[in-house]
Short mmCIF file of C-alpha atoms in Angstrom, two decimals:
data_model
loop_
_atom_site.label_atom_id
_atom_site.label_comp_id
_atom_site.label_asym_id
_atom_site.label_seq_id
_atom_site.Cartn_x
_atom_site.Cartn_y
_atom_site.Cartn_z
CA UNK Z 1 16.72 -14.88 3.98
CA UNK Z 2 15.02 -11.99 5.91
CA UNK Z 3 12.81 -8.98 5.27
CA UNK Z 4 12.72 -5.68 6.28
CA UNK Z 5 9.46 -3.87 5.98
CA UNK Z 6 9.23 0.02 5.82
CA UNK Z 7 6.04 0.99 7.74
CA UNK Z 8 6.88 4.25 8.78
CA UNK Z 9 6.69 6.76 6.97
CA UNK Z 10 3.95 9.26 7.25
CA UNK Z 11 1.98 9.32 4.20
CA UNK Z 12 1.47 13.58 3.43
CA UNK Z 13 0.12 12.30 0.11
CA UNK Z 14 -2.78 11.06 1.92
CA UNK Z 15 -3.41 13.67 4.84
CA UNK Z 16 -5.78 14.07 6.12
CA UNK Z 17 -6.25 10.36 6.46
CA UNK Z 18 -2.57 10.02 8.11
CA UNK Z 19 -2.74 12.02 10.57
CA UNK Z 20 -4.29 10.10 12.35
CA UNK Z 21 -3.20 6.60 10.76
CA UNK Z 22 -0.22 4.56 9.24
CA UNK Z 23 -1.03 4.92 5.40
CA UNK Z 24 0.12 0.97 5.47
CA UNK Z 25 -3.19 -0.20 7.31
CA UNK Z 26 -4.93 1.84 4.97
CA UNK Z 27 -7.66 -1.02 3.72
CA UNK Z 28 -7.40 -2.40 0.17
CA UNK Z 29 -10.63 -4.66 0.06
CA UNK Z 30 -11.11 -4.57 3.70
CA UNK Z 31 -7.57 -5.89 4.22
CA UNK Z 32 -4.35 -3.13 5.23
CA UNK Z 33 -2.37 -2.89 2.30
CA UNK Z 34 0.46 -3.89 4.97
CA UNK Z 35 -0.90 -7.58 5.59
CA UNK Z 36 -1.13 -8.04 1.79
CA UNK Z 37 3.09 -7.48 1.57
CA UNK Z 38 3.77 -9.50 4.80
CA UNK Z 39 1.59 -12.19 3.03
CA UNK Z 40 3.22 -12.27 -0.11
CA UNK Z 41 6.85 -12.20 2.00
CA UNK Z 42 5.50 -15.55 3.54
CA UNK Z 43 3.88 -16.68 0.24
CA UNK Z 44 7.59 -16.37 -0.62
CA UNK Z 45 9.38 -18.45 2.01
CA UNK Z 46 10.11 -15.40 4.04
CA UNK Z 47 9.25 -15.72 7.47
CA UNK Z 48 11.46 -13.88 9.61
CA UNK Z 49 10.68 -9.92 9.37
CA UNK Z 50 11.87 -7.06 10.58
CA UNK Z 51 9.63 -3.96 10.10
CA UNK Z 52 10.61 -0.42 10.36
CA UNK Z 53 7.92 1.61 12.12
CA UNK Z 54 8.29 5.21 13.31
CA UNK Z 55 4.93 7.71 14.76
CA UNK Z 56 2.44 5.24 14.06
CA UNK Z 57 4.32 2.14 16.00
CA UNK Z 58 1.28 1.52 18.49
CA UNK Z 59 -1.23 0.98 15.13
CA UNK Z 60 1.46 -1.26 13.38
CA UNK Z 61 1.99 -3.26 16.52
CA UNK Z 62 -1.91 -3.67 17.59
CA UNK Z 63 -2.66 -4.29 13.94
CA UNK Z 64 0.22 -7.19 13.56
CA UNK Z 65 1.09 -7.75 16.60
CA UNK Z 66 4.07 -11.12 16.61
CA UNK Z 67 2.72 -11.83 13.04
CA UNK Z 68 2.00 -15.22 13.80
CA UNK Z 69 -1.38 -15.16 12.41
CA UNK Z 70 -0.25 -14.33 8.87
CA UNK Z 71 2.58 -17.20 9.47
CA UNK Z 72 5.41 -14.75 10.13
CA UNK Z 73 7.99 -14.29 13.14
CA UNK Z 74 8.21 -9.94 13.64
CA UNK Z 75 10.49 -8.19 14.55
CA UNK Z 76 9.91 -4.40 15.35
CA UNK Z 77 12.94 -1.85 14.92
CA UNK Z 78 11.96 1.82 16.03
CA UNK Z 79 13.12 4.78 13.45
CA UNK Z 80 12.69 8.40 14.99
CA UNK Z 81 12.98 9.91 11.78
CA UNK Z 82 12.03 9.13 8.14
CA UNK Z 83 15.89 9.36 7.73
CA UNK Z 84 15.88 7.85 3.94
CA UNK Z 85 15.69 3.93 2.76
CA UNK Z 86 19.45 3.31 3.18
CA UNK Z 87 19.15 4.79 6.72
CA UNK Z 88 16.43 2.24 7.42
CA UNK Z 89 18.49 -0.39 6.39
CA UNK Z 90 21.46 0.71 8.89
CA UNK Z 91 19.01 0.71 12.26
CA UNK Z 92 18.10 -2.84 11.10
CA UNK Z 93 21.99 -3.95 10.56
CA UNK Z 94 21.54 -5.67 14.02
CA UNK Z 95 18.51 -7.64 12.40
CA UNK Z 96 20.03 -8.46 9.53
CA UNK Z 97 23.17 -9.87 10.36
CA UNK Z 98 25.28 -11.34 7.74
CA UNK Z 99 22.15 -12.35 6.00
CA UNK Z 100 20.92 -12.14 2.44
CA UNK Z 101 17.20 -9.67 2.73
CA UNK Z 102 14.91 -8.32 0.27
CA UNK Z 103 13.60 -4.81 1.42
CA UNK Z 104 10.24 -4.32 1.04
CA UNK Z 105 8.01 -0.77 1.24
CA UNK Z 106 5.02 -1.28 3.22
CA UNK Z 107 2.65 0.94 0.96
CA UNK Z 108 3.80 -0.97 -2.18
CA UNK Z 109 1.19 -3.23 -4.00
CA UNK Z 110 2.52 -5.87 -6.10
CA UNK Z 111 -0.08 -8.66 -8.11
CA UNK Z 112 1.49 -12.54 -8.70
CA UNK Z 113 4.06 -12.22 -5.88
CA UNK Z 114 8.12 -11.94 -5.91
CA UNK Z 115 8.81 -15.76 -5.90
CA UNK Z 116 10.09 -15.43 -9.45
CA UNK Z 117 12.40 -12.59 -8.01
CA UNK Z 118 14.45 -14.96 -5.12
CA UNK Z 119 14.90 -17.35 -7.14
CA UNK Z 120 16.40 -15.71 -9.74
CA UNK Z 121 18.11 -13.99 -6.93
CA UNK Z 122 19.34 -16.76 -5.45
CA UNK Z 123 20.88 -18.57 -8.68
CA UNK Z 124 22.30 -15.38 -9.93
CA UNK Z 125 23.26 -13.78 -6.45
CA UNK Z 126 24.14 -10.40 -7.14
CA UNK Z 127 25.04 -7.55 -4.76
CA UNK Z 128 22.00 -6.37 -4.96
CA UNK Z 129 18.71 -6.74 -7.40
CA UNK Z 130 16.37 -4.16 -8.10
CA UNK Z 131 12.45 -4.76 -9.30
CA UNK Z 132 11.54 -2.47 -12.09
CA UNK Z 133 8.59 -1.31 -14.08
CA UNK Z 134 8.17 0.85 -17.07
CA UNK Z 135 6.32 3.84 -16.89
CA UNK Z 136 5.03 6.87 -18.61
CA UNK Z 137 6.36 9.76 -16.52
CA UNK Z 138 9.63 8.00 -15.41
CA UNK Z 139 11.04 11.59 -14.21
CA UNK Z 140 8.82 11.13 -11.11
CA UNK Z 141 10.64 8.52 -10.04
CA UNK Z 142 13.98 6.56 -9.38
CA UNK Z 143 14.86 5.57 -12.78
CA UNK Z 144 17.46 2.57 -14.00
CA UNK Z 145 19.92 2.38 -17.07
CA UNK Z 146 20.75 -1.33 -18.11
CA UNK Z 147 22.92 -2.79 -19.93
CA UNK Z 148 22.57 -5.62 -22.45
CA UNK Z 149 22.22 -8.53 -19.61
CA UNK Z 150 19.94 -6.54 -17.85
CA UNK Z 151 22.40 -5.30 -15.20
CA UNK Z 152 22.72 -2.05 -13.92
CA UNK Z 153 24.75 0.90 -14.80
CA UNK Z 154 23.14 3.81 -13.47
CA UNK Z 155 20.63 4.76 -11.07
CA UNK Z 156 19.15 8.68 -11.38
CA UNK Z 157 16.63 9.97 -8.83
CA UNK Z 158 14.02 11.87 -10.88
CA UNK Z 159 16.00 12.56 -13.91
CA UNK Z 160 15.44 15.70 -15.99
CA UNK Z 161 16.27 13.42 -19.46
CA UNK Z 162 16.11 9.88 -18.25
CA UNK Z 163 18.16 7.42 -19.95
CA UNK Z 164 15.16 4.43 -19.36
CA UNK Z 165 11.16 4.42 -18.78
CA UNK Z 166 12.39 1.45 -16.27
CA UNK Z 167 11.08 3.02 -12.64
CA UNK Z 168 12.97 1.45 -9.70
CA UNK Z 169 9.68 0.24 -7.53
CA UNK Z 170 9.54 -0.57 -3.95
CA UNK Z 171 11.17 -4.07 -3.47
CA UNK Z 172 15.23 -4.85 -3.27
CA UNK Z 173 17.11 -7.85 -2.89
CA UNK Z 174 19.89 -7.73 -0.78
CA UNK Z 175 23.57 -9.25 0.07
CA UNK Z 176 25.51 -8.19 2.97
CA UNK Z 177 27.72 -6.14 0.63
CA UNK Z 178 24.92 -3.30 0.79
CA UNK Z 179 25.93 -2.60 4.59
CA UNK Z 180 29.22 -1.96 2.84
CA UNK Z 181 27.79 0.82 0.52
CA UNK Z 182 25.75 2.20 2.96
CA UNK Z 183 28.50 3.04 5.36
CA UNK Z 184 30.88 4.69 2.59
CA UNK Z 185 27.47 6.97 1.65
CA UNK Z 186 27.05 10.51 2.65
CA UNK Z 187 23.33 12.19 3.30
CA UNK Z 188 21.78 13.81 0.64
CA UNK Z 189 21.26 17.24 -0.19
CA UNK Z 190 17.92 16.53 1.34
CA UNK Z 191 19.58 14.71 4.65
CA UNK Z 192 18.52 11.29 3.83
CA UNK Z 193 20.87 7.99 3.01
CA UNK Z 194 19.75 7.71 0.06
CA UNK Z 195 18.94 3.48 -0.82
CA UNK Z 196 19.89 4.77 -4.50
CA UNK Z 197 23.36 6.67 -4.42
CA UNK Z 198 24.06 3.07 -1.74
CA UNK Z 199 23.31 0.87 -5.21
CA UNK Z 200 24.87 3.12 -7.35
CA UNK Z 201 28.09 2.56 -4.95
CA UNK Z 202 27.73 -1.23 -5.12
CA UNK Z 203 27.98 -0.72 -8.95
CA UNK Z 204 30.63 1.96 -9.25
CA UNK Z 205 32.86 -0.13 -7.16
CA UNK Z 206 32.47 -3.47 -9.60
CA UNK Z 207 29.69 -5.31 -7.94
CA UNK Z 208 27.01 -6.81 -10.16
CA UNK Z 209 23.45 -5.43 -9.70
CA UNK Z 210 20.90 -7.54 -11.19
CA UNK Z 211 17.16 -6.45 -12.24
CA UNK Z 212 14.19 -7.57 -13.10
CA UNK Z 213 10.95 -6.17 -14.77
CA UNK Z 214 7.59 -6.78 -13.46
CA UNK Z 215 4.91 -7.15 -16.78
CA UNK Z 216 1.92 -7.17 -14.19
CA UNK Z 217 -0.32 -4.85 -11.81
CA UNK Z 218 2.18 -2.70 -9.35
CA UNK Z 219 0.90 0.39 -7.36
CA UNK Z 220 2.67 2.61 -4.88
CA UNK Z 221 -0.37 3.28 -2.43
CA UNK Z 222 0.53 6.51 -1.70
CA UNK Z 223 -2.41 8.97 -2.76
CA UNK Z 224 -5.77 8.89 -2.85
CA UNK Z 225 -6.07 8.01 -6.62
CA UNK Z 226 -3.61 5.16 -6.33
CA UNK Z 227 -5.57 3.36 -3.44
CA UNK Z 228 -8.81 3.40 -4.97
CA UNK Z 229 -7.44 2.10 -8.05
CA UNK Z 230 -5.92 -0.58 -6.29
CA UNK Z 231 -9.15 -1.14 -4.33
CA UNK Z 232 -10.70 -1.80 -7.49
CA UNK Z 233 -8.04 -4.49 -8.55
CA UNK Z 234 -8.19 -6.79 -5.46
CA UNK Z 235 -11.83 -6.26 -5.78
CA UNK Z 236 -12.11 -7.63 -9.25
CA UNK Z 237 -10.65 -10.90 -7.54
CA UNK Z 238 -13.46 -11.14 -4.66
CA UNK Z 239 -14.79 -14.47 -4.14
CA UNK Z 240 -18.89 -13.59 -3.99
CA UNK Z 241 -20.04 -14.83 -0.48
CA UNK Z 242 -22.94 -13.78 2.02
CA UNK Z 243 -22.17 -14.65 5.58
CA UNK Z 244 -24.43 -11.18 6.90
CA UNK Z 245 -28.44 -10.89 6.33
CA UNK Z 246 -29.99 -9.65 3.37
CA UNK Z 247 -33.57 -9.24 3.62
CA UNK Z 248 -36.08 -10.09 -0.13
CA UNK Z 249 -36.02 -5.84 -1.42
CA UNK Z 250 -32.64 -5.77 -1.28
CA UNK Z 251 -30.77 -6.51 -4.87
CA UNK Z 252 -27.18 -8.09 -4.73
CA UNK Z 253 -25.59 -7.93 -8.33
CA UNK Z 254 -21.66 -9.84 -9.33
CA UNK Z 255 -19.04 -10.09 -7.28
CA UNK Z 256 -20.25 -9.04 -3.27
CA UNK Z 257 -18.99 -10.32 -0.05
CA UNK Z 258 -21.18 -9.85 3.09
CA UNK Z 259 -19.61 -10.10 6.04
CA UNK Z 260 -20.54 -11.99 9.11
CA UNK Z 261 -22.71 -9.69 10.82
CA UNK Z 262 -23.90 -7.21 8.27
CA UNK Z 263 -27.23 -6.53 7.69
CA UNK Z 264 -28.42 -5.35 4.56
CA UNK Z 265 -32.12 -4.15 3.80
CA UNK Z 266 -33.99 -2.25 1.20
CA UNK Z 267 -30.91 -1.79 -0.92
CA UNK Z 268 -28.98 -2.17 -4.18
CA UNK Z 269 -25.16 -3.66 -4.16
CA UNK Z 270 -23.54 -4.31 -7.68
CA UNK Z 271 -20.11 -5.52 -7.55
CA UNK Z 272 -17.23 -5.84 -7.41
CA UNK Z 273 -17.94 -4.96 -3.75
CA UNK Z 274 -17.31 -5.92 -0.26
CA UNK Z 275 -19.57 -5.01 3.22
CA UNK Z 276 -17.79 -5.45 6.32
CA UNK Z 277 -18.77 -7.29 9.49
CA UNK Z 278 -21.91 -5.48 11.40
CA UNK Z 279 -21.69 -3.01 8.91
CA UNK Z 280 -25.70 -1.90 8.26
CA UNK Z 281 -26.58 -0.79 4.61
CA UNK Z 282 -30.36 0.74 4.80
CA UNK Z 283 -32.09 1.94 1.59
CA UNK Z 284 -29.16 2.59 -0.26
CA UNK Z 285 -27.09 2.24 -3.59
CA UNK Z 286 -23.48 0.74 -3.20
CA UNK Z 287 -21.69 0.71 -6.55
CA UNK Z 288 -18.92 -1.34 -8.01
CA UNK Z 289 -15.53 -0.72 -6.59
CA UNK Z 290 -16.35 0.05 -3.03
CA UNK Z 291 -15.47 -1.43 0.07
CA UNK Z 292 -17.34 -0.55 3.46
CA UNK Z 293 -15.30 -1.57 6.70
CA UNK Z 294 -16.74 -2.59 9.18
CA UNK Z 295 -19.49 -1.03 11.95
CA UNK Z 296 -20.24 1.61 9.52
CA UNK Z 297 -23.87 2.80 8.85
CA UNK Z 298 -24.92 3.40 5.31
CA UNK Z 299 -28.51 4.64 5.53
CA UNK Z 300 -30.63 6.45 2.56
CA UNK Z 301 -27.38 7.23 0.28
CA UNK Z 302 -25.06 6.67 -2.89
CA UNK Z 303 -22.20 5.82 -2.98
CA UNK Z 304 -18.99 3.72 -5.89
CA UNK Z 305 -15.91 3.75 -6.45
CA UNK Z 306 -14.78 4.27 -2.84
CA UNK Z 307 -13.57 3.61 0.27
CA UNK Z 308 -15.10 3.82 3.65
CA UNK Z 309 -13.12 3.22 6.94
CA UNK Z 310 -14.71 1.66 10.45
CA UNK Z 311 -17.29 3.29 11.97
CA UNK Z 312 -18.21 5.63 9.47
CA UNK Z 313 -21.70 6.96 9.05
CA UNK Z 314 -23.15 8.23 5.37
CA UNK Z 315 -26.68 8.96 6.13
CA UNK Z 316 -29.27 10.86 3.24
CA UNK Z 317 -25.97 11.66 1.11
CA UNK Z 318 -25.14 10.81 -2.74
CA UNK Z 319 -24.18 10.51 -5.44
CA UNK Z 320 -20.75 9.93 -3.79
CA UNK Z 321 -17.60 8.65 -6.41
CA UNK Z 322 -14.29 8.64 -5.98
CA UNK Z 323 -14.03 9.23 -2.26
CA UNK Z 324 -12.30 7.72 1.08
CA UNK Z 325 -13.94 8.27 4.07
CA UNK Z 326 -11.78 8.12 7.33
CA UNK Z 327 -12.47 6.24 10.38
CA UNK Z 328 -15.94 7.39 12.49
CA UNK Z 329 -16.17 9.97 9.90
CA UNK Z 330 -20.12 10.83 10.13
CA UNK Z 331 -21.55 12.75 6.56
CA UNK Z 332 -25.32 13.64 7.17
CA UNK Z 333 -27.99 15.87 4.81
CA UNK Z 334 -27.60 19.58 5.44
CA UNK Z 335 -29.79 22.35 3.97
CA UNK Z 336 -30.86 22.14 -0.12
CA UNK Z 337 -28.44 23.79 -2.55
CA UNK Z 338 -28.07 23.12 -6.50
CA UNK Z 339 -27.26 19.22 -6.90
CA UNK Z 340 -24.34 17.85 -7.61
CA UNK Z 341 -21.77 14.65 -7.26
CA UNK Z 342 -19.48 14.84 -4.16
CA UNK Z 343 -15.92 13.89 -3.54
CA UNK Z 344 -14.65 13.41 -0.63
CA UNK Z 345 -11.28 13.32 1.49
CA UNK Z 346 -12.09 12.90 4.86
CA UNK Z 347 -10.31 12.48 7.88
CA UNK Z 348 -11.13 10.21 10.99
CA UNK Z 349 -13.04 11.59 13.28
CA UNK Z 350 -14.58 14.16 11.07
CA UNK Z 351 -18.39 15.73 10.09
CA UNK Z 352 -19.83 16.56 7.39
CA UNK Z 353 -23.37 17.80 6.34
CA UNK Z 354 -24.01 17.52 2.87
CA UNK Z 355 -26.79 19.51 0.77
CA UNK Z 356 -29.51 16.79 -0.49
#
């Protein structure tokens, strides 16, 4: 079996951050959420990967490079356009072969892995197989109808009255027969080949379509709100460890990791919460849920619940909750108005003064 990753889409949910980044190597814990679904591919047998990169090719590339140090062999296929799922699938067709794949979306989070998908896959061998969840606000998204085996009978892409609260979520399992369905598709309204109306094909033409319902943490990492709460998941797993120096005023509290290299003085860190490698936290407050990247500067400031890129500089600002900072961002203390928190969504590169 074989993968195909999407990595290239480009993330408006998360602008400014993306325009300057692939949302995938957004960090979750100091990690791109991107190496977290190659590792659970290999976690899952799957070596051989194909992934689907399109503007932000030259991060995805440096970032992975041959995958050989997560234990995978990559394979890069080049989409000029964010032509739909189904389309993605058709550039990779020389990839793929004749080969069985499961289709993975490189912004997707998933907790306890798919192994419990392939091989229920592979005993059952539908068409195709679909990974659901249930939801609360199912006419946001792809939603399934089932019948009484579980199999599906219709697919509906944001439904006005949806027949399910079953939410088709970022991983598919694949035969061949889906190259089939994809090339008797039309675009969408919206010009996309839509991965949906392919699987609805598959199933109005008598091929079984198999699902199955994940009962544990899943996150599409596409806004703000969704990586920090995912941030705060992973975190909640962090083995404490303290490879960087932390001189006797400084406090560490729960669950922190201290990178090799960091240097930590005068300061407060309660948990769950990790400081990246040379990173250099100076008479400050980091709260639980935050992760600090590496070679940033946190001097005199405040700051949970958040996530700060490399090279980023918070210096005499806080409280800050809630917030991800992009890469070499720089916030600094500007002129005294009323106090209040801050939130932030900055981009890479930017500057901010900030009222004390």
């Amino acid at each position: 079996m074989k993968a195909l990753v999407l990595a290239g889409g480009i993330g408006s949910r998360l602008f400014p951050i993306t325009h300057t980044g692939a949302k995938q190597l957004i960090p979750v814990a100091n990690k791109p959420v991107l190496f977290y679904v190659i590792e659970t591919l290999v976690d899952a047998g799957v070596t051989d990967i194909g992934i689907v990169v399109g503007g932000t090719q030259a991060q995805v590339r440096e970032a992975v490079g041959d995958g050989s140090a997560m234990g995978a062999r990559v394979t890069y296929i080049y989409q000029e356009e964010p032509l739909g799922l189904a389309h993605a699938v058709l550039i990779a067709r020389d990839f793929l072969g004749d080969e069985d794949f499961v289709m993975y979306l490189g912004d997707n989070f998933i907790v306890g892995g798919i192994d419990a998908l392939l091989r229920k896959f592979h005993a059952e061998r539908p068409a195709a197989e679909i990974l659901l969840t249930r939801v609360d606000n199912p006419t946001d998204f792809g939603v399934a109808e089932l019948d009484a085996d579980g199999q599906v009978v219709r697919l509906e892409e944001k439904p006005k009255n949806p027949a399910s609260h079953l939410a088709v979520i970022g991983v598919y399992l694949f035969t061949p027969a889906v190259h089939e369905a994809i090339d008797a598709i039309s675009p969408s309204p919206r010009g996309e080949l839509e991965i949906v109306e392919a699987i609805q094909w598959l199933v109005n033409n008598g091929y079984p379509v198999g699902s199955a319902t994940v009962d544990g943490y899943w996150k599409d990492t596409g806004t703000v709100t969704d990586m920090l709460e995912v941030n705060r998941s992973v975190l909640e797993t962090l083995e404490p460890c303290t490879e960087g120096k932390v001189d006797e005023e400084s406090e560490i509290i729960g669950r922190v990791r201290i990178e090799r290299g960091a240097v930590v003085s005068q300061s407060r860190i309660v948990g769950p919460a990790v400081i990246g490698a040379g990173t250099v936290v100076t008479s400050s407050y980091i709260g639980p849920s935050t992760s600090i990247a590496e070679d940033c500067v946190i001097d005199t400031s405040q700051i949970e619940f958040s996530i700060v890129l490399n090279g980023a500089a918070i210096e005499g600002v806080g409280p800050i909750e809630g917030s991800l900072i992009g890469r070499e961002a720089h916030l600094t203390r500007a002129c005294r108005t009323p106090r209040a928190s801050h939130r932030f969504l900055i981009g890479d590169h930017c500057k901010v003064q900030v009222a004390p």
